Coordinates of C-alpha atoms and ligand atoms in Angstrom, one line a residue:
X189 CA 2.2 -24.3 -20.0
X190 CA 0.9 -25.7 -16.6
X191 CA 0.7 -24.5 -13.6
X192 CA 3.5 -26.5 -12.2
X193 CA 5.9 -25.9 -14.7
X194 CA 5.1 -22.0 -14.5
X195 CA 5.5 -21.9 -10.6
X196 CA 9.0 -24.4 -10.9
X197 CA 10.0 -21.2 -13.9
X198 CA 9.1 -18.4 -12.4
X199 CA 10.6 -19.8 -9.2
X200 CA 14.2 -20.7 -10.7
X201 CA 14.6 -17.9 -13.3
X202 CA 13.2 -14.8 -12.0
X203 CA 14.5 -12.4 -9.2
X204 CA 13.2 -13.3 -6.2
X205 CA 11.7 -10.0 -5.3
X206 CA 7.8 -10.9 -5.4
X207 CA 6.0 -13.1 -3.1
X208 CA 3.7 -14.5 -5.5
X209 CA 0.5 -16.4 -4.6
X210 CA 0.5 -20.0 -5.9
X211 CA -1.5 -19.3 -9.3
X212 CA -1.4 -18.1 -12.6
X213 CA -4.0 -17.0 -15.2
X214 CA -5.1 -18.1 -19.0
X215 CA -8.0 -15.4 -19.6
X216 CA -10.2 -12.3 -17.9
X217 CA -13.1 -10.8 -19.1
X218 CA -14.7 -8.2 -16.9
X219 CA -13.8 -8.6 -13.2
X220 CA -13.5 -12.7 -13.7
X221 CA -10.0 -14.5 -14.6
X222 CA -9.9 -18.0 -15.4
X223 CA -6.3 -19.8 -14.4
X224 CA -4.3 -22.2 -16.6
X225 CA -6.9 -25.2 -15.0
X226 CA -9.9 -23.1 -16.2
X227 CA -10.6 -22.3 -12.6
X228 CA -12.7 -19.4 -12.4
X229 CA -11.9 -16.3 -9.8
X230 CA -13.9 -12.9 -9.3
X231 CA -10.9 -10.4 -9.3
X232 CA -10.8 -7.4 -6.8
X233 CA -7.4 -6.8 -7.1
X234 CA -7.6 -5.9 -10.7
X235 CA -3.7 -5.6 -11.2
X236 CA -3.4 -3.7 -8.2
X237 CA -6.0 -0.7 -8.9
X238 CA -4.9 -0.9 -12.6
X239 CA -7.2 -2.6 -15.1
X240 CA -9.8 0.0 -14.8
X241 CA -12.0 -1.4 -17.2
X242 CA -12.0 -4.9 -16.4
X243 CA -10.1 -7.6 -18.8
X244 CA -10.7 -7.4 -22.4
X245 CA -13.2 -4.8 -22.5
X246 CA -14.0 -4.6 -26.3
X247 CA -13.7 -0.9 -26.7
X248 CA -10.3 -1.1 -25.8
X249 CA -9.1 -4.5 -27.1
X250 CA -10.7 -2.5 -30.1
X251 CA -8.5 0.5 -29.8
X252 CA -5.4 -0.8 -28.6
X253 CA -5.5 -4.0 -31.7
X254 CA -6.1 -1.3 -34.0
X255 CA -3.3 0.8 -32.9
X256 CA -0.9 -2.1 -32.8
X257 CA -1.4 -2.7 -36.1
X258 CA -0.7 0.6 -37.3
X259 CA 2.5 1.1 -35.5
X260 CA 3.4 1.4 -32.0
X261 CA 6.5 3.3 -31.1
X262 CA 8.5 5.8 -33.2
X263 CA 9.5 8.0 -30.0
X264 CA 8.8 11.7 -28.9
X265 CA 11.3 13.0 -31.8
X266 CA 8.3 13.1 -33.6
X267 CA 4.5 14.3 -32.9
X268 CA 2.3 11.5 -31.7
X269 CA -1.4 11.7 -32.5
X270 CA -3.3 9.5 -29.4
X271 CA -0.3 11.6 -27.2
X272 CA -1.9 14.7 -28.1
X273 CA -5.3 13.5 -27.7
X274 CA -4.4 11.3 -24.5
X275 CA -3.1 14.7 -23.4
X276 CA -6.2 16.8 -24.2
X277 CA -8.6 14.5 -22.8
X278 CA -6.9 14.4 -19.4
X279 CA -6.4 18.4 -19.3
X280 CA -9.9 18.7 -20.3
X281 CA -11.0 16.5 -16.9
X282 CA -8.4 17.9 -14.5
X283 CA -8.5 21.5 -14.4
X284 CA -4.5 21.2 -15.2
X285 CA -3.0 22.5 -18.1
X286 CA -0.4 20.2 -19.7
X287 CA 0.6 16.2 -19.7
X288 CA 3.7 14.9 -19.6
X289 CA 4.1 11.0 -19.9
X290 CA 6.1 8.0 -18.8
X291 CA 5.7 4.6 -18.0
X292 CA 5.0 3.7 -14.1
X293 CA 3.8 5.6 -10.9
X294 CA 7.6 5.8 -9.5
X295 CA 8.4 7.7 -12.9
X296 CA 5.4 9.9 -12.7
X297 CA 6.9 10.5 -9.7
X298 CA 10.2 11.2 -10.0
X299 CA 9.2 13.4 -13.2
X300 CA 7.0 15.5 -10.5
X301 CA 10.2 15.9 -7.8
X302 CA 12.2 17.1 -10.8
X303 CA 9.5 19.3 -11.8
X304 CA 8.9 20.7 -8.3
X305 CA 13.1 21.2 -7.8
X306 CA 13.4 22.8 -11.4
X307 CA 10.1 25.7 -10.9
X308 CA 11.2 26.4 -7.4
X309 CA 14.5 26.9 -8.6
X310 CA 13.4 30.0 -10.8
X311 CA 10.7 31.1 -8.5
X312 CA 11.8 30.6 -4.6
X313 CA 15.7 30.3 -5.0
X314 CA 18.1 27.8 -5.1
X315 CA 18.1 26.5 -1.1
X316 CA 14.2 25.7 -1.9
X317 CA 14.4 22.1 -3.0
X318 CA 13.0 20.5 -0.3
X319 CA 9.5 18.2 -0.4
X320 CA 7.2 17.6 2.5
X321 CA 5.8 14.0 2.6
X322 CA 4.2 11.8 5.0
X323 CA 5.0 8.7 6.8
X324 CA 3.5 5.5 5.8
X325 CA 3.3 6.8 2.4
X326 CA 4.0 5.2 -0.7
X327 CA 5.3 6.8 -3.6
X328 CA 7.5 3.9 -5.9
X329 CA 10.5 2.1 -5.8
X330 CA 13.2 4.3 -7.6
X331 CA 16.0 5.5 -5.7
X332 CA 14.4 9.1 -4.9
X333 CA 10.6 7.5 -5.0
X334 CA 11.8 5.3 -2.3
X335 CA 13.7 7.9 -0.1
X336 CA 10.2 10.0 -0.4
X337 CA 8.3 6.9 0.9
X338 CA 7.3 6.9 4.6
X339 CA 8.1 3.6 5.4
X340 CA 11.6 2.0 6.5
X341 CA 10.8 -0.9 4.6
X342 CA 11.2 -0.3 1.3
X343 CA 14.2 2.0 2.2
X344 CA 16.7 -0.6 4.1
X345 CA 19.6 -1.5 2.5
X346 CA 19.7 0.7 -0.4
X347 CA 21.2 3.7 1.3
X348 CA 22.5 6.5 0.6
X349 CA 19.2 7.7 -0.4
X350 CA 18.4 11.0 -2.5
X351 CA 17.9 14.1 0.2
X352 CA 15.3 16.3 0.3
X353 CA 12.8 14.9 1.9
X354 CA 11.3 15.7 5.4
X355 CA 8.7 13.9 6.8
X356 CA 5.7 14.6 8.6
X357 CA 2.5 12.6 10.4
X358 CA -0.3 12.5 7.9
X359 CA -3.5 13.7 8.6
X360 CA -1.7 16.5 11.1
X361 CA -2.0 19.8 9.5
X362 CA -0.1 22.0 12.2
X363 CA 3.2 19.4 11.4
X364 CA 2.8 20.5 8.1
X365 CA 3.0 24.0 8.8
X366 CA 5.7 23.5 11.3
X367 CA 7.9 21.8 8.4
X368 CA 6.9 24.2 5.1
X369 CA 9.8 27.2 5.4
X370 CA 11.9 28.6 2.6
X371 CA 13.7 25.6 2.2
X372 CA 10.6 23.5 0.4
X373 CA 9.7 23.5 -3.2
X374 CA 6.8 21.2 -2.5
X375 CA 4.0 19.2 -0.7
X376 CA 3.5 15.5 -1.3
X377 CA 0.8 13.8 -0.5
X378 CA -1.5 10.7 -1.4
X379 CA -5.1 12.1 -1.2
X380 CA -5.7 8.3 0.4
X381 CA -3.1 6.3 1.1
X382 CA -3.1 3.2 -0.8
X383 CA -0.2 0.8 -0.3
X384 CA -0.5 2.4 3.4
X385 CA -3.5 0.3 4.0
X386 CA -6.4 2.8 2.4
X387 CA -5.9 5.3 4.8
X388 CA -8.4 8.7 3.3
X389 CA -6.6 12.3 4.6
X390 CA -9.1 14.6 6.5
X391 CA -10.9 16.6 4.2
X392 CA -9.8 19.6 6.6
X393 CA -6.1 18.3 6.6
X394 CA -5.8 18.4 2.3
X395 CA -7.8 21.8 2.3
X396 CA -5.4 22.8 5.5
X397 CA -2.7 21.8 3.1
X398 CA -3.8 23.8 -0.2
X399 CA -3.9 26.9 2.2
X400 CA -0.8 26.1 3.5
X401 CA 1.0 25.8 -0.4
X402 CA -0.6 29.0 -1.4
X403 CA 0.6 30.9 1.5
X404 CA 3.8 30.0 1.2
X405 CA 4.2 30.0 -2.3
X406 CA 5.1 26.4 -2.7
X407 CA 3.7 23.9 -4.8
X408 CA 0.7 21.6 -3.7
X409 CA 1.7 18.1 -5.8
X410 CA -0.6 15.2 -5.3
X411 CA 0.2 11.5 -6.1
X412 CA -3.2 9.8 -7.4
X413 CA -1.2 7.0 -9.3
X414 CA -3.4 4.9 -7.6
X415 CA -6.6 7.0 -6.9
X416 CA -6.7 8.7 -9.8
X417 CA -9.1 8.1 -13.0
X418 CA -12.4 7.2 -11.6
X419 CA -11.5 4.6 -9.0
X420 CA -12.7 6.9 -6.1
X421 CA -15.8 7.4 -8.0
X422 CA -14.4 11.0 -9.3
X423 CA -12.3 11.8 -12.0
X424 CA -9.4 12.5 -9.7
X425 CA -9.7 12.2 -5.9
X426 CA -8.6 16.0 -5.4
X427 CA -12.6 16.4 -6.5
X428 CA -13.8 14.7 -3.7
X429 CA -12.0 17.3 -1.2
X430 CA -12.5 20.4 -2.9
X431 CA -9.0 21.1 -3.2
X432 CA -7.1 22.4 -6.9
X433 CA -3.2 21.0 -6.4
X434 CA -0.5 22.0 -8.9
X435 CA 0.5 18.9 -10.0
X436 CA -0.6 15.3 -10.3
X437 CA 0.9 12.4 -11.0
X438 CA -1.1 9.3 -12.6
X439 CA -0.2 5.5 -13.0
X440 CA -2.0 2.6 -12.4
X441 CA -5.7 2.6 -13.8
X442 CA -4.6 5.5 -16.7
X443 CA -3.7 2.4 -19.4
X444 CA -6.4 -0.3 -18.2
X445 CA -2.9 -2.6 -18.2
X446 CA -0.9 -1.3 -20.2
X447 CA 2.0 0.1 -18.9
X448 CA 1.8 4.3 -18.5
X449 CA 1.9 7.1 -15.8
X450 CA 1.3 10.7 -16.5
X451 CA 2.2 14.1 -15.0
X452 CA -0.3 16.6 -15.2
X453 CA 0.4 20.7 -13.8
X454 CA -0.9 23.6 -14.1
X455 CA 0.6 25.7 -17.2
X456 CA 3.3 27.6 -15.3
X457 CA 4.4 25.2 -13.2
X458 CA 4.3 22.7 -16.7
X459 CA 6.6 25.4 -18.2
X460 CA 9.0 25.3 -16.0
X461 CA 10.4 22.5 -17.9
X462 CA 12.0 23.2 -21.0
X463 CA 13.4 21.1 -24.1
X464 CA 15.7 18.7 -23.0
X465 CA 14.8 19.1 -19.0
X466 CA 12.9 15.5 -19.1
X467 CA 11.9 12.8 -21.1
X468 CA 11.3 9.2 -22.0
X469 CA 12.1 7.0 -24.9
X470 CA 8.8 5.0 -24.4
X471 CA 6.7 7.5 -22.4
X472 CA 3.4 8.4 -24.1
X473 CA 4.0 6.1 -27.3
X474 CA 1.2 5.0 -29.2
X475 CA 0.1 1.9 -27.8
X476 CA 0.3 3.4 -24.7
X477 CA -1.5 6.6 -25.5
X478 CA -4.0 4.4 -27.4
X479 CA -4.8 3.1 -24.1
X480 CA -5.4 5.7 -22.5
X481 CA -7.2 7.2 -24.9
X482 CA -9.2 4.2 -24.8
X483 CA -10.0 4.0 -21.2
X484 CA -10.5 7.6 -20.6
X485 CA -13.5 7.4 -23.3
X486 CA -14.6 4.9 -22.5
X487 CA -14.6 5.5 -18.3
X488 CA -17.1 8.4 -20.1
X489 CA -19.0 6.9 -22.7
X490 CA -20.0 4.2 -20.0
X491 CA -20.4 6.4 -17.4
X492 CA -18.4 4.2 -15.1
X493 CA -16.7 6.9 -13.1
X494 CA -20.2 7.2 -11.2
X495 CA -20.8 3.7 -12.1
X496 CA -17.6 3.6 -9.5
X497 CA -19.2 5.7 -7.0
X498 CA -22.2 3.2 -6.9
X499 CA -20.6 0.3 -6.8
X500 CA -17.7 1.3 -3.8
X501 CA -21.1 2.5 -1.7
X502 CA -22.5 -0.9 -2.5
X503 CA -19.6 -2.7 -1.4
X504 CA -18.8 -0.7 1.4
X505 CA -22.3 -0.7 2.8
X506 CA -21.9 -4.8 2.3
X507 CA -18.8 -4.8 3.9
X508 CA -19.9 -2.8 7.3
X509 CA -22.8 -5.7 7.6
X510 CA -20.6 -7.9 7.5
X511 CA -18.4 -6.4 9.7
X512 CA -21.4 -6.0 12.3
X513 CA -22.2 -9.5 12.7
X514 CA -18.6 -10.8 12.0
X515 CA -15.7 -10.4 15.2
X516 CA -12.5 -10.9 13.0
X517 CA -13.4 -7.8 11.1
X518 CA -12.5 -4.9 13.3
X519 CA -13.0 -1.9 10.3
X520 CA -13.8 -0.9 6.9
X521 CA -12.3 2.5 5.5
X522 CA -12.5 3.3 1.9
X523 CA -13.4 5.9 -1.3
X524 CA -15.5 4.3 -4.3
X525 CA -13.6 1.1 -5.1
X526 CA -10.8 1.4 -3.4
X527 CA -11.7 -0.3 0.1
X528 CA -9.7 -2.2 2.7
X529 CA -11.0 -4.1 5.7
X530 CA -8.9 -4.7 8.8
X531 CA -8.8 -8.0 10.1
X532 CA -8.2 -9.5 13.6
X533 CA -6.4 -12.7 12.0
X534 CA -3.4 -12.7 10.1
X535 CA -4.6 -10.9 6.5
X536 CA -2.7 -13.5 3.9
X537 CA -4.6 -16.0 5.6
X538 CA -8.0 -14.4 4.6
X539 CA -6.1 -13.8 1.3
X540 CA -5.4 -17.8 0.8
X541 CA -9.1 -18.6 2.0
X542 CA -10.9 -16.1 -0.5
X543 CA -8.5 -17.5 -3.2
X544 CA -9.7 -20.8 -2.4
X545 CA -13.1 -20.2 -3.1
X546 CA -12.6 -18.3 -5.6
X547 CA -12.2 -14.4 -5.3
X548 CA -8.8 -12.7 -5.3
X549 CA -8.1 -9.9 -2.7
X550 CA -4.7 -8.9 -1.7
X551 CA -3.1 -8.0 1.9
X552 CA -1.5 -4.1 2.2
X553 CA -0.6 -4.3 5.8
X554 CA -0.3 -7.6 7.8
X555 CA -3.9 -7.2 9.0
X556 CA -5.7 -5.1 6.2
X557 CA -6.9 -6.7 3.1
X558 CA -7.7 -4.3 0.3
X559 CA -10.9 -4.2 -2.7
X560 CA -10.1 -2.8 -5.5
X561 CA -12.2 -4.4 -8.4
X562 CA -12.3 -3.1 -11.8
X563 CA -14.8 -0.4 -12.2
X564 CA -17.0 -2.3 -14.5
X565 CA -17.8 -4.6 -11.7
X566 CA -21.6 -5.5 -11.4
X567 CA -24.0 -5.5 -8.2
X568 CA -23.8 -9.1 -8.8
X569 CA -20.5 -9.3 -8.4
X570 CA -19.9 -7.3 -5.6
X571 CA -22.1 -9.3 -3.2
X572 CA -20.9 -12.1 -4.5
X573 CA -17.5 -11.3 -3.3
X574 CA -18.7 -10.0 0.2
X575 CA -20.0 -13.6 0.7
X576 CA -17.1 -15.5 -0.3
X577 CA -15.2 -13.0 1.7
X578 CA -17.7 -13.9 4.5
X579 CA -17.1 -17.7 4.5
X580 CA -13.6 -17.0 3.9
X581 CA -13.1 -15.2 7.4
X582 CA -15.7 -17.9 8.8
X583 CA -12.8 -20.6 7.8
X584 CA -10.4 -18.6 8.9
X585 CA -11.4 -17.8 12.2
X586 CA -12.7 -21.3 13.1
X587 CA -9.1 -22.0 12.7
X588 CA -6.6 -21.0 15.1
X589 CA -3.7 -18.5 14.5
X590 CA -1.2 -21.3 15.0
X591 CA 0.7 -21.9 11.4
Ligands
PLP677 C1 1.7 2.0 -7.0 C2 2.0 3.4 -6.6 C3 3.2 4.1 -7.0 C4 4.2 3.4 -7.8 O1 3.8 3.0 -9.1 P1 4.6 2.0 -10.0 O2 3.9 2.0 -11.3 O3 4.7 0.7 -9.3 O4 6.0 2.6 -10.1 C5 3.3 5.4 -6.6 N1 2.4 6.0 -5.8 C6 1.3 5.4 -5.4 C7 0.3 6.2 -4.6 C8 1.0 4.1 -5.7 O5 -0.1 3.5 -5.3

């Protein structure tokens, strides 16, 4: 297919939900896509935070082929070997003690509100079923994923929402406090928030809030779906604070594309849940597990997880130059490779220009443009970006706002 006839398809037979950038791709290896006219395009979006491990990485085009080939669903009626060992190898690196697994951040989600509502149940009383979260949070697009999310936007028009959530100001710890009573089950929280426009929490304010959970008995869930498996340059982002929560829920990078979220607890909390509480006809199933298995081993074996670490310090040291001798960029905020730069222009127009010359970066608020490249990403790679992101504000801000 061209790339006409894809953008005339897509345009007149799917939903209209996305607004998609004008483009579509043939091929990736690494952090480089080629489109459907063999253009080629350095990509720091990777999927939005997901293809951890770049595009066709052998190891797990390796795994996942082989898998495939030997079967790849016969659901969780029956034992499923990569489940078991998808499930290990993520105990083993969290400090948790059991998996459960779906398909998408929202369901990780929504698996951790149920699993929150069902332990507090047994443990704090029936009126506890309440969950702190912040504003300008993100947390999926399901009907109770939504109503947890701190932002009006993704909430309008699908009302009546789920209850039972209360919101408080992020980063403000004596809010928190104020809101936690014998109505709550849990705490919430992105450890930086992503779709919020890569805002980090206070290391005080997530250690404020661990205290806070313990004291008052509730649990301390955090969403990493985005930050989790090595994109912050640890395993998990807890690691970077210090903190231990209860629960955590993973997405995005965990199947380096292919679709799966997880749930990880701690073994009471985990237990809480018994047959027939929750489940999933795809979740965890092979090809999906394979994956997982795949890029967790692999994340190790390559040592990319502090490959990560370098590479985000590297591009955020790049990106504060730039910001120094450049007026349209007014900050850079980040952890590993998950970085956003505000802009004093309009962001999609930065977007547009950096597609144009070929890099691919996407806007998370109207004037904050995030970086999130795979982690396999070279030092070659990354400057190259911060220059074509460099001639793309140039362009942009020789041109005025009017459009
Ligand atoms: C993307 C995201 C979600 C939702 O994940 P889906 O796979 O789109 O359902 C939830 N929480 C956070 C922090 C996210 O970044």
């Amino acid at each position: 297919m061209d790339t006409y006839t894809v953008l005339e398809w897509s345009d007149r037979y799917l939903m209209p939900t996305y607004r998609r950038q004008p483009v579509a791709f043939a091929r990736g290896r690494g952090a480089r896509l080629w489109d459907l006219d063999g253009r080629e395009y350095l990509d720091f979006v990777a999927g939005i935070a997901v293809t951890s491990l770049g595009h066709a990485h052998p190891a797990w085009v390796r795994a996942v082929t082989e898998q495939v080939a030997r079967y790849v669903h016969v659901s969780n009626l029956y034992h499923i070997p990569e489940q078991a060992r998808a499930a290990k190898l993520l105990v083993e690196r969290s400090g948790l003690g059991r998996a459960f697994f779906c398909n998408s951040g929202a369901e990780a989600n929504e698996a951790a509100i149920k699993l929150a509502r069902k332990w507090a149940k047994r443990h704090r009383g029936p009126q506890a079923y309440e969950i702190v979260v912040a504003h300008n949070s993100f947390h999926g697009r399901t009907l109770a994923t939504v109503a947890a999310t701190g932002n009006p936007r993704y909430q309008q028009g699908f009302e009546p929402l789920p209850q039972g959530f209360r919101f408080v100001p992020f980063n403000d710890l004596e809010a928190a406090e104020r809101a936690v009573g014998p109505a709550t089950c849990a705490v919430l929280m992105e450890p930086v928030q992503g779709e919020g426009g890569v805002v980090p929490a206070d290391p005080d304010y997530l250690r404020g809030l661990e205290r806070l959970c313990r004291a008052q008995g509730v649990l301390f869930v955090l969403d990493e779906v985005q930050t989790g498996v090595g994109r912050t340059g640890r395993w998990f982002a807890y690691q970077h604070f210090g903190v231990q929560p209860d629960v955590v829920t993973l997405a995005k990078g965990l199947g380096g594309g292919v679709p799966v979220g997880a749930v990880l607890a701690r073994e009471e909390v985990a237990c809480a849940f018994e047959p027939g509480d929750h489940g999933s006809t795809f979740g965890g199933n092979a090809l999906a597990a394979a994956a997982t298995c795949a890029v967790l081993e692999t994340l190790e074996a390559e040592g990319l997880v502090e490959h990560a670490r370098q590479m985000g310090e590297r591009l955020a040291g790049h990106l504060r130059q730039l910001a120094s001798r450049h007026p349209t960029v007014a900050e850079v905020r980040g952890m590993g490779l998950l970085v956003a730069v505000d802009v004093r222009v309009e962001a999609a127009r930065v977007v547009d220009a950096c597609r144009e010359r070929g890099l691919l970066v996407n806007a998370v608020r109207p004037h904050t443009i995030r970086l999130a490249p795979p982690l396999v990403v070279s030092p070659e790679e990354v400057d190259r970006a911060v220059e074509i992101l460099g001639a793309a504000l140039d362009a942009v801000a020789a041109v005025p706002e009017a459009r």
